[in-house]
PDB file of C-alpha atoms in Angstrom:
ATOM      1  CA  UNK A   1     210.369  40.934 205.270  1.00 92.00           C
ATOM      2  CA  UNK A   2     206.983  40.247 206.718  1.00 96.00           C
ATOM      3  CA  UNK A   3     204.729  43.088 208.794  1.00 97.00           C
ATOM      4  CA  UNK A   4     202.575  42.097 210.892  1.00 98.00           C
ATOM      5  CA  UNK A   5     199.873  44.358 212.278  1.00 98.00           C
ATOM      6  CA  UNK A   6     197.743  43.409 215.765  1.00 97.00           C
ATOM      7  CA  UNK A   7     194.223  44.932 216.470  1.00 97.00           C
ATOM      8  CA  UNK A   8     191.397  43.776 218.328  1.00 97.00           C
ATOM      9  CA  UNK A   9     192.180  44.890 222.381  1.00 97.00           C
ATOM     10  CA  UNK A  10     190.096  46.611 224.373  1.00 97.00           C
ATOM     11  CA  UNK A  11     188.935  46.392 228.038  1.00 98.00           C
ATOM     12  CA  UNK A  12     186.349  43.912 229.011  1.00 98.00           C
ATOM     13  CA  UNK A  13     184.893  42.312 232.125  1.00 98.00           C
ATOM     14  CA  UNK A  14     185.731  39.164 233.141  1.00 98.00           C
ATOM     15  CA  UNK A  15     183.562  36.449 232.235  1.00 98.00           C
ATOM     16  CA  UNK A  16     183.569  38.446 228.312  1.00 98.00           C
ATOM     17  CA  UNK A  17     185.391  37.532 224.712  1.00 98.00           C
ATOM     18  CA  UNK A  18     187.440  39.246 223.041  1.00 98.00           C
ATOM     19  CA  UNK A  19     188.798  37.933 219.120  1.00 98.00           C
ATOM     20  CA  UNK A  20     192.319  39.515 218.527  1.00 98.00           C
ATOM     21  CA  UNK A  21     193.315  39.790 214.880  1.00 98.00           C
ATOM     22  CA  UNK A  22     197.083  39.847 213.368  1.00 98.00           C
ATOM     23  CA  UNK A  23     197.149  40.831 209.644  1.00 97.00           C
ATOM     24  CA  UNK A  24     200.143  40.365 207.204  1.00 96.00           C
ATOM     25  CA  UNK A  25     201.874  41.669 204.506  1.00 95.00           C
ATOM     26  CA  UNK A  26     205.033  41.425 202.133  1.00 95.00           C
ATOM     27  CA  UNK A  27     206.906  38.379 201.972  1.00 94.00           C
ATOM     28  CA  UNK A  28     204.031  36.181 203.487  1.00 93.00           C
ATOM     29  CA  UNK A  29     204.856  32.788 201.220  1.00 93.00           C
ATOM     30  CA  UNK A  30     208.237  32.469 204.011  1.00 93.00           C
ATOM     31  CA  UNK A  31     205.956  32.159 206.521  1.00 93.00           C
ATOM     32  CA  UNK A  32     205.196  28.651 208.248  1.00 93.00           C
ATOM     33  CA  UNK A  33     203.672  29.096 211.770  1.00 94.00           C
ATOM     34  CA  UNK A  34     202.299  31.950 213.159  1.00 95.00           C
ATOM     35  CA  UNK A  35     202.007  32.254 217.174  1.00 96.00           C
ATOM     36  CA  UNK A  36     200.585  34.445 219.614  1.00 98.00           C
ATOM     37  CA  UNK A  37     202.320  35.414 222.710  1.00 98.00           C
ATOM     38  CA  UNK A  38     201.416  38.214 225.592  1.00 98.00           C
ATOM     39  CA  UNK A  39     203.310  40.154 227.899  1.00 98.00           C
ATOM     40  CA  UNK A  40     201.943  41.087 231.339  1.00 97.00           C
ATOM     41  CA  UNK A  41     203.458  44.565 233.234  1.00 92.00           C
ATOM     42  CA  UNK A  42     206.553  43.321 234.874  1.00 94.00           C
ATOM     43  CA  UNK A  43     206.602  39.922 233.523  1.00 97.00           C
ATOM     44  CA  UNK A  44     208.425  38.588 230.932  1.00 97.00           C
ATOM     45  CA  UNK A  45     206.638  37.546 227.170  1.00 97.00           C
ATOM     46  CA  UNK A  46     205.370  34.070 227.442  1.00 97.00           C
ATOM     47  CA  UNK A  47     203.293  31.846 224.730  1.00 98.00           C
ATOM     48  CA  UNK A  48     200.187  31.814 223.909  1.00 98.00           C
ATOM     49  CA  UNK A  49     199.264  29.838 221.291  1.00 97.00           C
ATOM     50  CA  UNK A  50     200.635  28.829 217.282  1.00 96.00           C
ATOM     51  CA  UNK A  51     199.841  27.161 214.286  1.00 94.00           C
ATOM     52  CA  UNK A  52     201.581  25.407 211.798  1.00 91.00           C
ATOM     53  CA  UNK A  53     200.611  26.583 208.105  1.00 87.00           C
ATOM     54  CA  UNK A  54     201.664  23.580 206.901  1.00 85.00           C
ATOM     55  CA  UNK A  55     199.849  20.826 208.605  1.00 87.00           C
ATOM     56  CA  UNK A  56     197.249  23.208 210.305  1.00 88.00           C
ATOM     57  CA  UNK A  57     198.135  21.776 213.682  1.00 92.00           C
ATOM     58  CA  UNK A  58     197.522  23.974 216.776  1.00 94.00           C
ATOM     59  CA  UNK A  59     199.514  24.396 220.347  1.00 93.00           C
ATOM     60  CA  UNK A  60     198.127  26.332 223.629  1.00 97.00           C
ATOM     61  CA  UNK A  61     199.880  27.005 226.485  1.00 97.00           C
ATOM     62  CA  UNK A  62     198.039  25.337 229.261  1.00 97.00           C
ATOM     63  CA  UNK A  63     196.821  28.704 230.844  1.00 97.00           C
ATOM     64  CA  UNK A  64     194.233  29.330 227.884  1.00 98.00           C
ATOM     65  CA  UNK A  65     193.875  26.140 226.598  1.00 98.00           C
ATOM     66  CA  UNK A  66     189.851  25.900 226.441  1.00 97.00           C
ATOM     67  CA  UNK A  67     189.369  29.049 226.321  1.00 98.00           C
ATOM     68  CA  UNK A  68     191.486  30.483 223.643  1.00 98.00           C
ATOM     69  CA  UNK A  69     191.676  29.396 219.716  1.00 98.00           C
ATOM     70  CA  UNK A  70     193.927  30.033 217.252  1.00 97.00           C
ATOM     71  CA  UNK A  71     192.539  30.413 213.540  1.00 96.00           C
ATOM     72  CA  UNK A  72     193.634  31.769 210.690  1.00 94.00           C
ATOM     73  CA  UNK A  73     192.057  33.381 207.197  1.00 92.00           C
ATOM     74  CA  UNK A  74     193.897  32.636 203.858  1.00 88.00           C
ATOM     75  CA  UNK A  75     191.817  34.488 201.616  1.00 91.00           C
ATOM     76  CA  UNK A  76     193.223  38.129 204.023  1.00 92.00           C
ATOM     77  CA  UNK A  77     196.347  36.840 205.206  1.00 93.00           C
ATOM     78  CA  UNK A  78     194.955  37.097 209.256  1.00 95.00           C
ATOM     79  CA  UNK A  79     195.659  34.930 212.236  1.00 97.00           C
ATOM     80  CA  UNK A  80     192.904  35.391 214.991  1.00 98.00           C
ATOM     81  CA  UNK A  81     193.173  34.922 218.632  1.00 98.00           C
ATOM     82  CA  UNK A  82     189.510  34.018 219.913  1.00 98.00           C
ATOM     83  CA  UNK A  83     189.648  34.953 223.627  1.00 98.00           C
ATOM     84  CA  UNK A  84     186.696  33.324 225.803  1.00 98.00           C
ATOM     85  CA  UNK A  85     186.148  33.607 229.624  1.00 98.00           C
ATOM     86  CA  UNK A  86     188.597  36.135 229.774  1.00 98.00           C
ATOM     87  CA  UNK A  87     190.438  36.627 233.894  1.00 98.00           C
ATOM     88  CA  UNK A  88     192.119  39.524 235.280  1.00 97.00           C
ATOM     89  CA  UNK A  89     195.025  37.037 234.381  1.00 96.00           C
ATOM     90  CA  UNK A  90     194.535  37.479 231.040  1.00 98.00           C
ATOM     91  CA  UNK A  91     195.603  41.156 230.933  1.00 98.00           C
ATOM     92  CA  UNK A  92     198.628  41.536 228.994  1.00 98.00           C
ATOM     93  CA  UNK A  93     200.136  43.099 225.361  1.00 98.00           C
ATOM     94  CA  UNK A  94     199.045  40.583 223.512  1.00 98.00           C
ATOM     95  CA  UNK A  95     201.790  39.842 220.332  1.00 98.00           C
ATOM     96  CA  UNK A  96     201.310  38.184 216.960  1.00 98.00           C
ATOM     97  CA  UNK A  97     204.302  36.723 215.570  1.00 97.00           C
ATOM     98  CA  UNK A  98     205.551  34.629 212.332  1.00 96.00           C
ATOM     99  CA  UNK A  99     208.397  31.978 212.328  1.00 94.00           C
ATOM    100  CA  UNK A 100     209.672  31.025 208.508  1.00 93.00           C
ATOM    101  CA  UNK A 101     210.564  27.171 209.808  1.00 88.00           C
ATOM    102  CA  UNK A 102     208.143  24.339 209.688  1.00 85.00           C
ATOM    103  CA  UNK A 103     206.172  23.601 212.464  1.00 78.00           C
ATOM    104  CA  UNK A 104     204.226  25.741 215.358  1.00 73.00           C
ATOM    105  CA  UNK A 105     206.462  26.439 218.461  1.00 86.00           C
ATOM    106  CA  UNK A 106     206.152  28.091 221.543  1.00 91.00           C
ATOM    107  CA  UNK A 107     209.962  29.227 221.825  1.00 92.00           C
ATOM    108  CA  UNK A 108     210.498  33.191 221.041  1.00 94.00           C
ATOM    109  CA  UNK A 109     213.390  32.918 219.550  1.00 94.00           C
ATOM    110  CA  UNK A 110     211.737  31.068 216.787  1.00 95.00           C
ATOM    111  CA  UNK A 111     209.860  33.605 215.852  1.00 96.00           C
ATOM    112  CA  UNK A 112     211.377  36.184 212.964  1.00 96.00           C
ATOM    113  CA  UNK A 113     208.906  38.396 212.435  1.00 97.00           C
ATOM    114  CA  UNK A 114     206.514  40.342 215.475  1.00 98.00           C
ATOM    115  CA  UNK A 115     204.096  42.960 215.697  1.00 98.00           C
ATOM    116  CA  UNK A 116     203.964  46.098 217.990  1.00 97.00           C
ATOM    117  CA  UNK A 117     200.991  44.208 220.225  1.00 97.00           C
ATOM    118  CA  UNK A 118     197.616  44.881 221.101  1.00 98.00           C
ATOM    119  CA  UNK A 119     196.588  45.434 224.658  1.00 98.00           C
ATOM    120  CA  UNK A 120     193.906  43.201 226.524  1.00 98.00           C
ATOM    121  CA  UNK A 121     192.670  44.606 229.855  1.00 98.00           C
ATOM    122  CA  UNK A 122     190.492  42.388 232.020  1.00 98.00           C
ATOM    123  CA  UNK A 123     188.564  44.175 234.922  1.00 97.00           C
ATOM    124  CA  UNK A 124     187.291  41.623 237.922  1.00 93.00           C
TER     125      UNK A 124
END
């Protein structure tokens, strides 16, 4: 099993940055690609952004691509979402997640392993 644990959310103004931060633990060799994905009130999850462990290759959904990067630190087992010139679009639960297959995808059901979220709130 692998936990993953999301922090970093808060409320901030559009225009401001946020960095999101997914730590894990236990059986973190499985894991290949981690992801990020977000869930906005009465919408359903979509993607975010992943990266493949393996070759270090990244993937954005279009929506943030620019202004969001995906990073990750080996030495404390953390993914980071850096969030730049944050909308009111951009408000969502924002989810970490961990797939134990090679390469970085934005399909959910790829994913084995998620966190309980973090939640982003971007005032206009």
């Amino acid at each position: 099993q692998v936990q993953l644990v999301e922090s970093g959310g808060g409320l901030v103004q559009a225009g401001g940055s946020l960095r999101l931060s997914c730590a894990a633990s236990g059986r973190i060799f499985s894991i290949r690609a981690m992801g990020w994905f977000r869930q906005a009130p009465g919408k359903e999850r979509e993607f975010v952004a992943a990266e493949s462990w393996s070759s270090g290759s990244t993937f954005y959904a279009d929506s943030v691509k620019g202004r969001f990067t995906i990073s990750r630190d080996n030495a404390k087992n953390t993914v980071y979402l850096q969030m730049n010139s944050l909308k009111p679009d951009d408000t969502a639960l924002y989810f970490c997640a961990a797939k134990r297959t090679y390469g970085s995808s934005f399909l959910e059901s790829e994913y084995a392993y998620w966190g309980q979220g973090t939640q982003v709130v971007v005032s206009s």
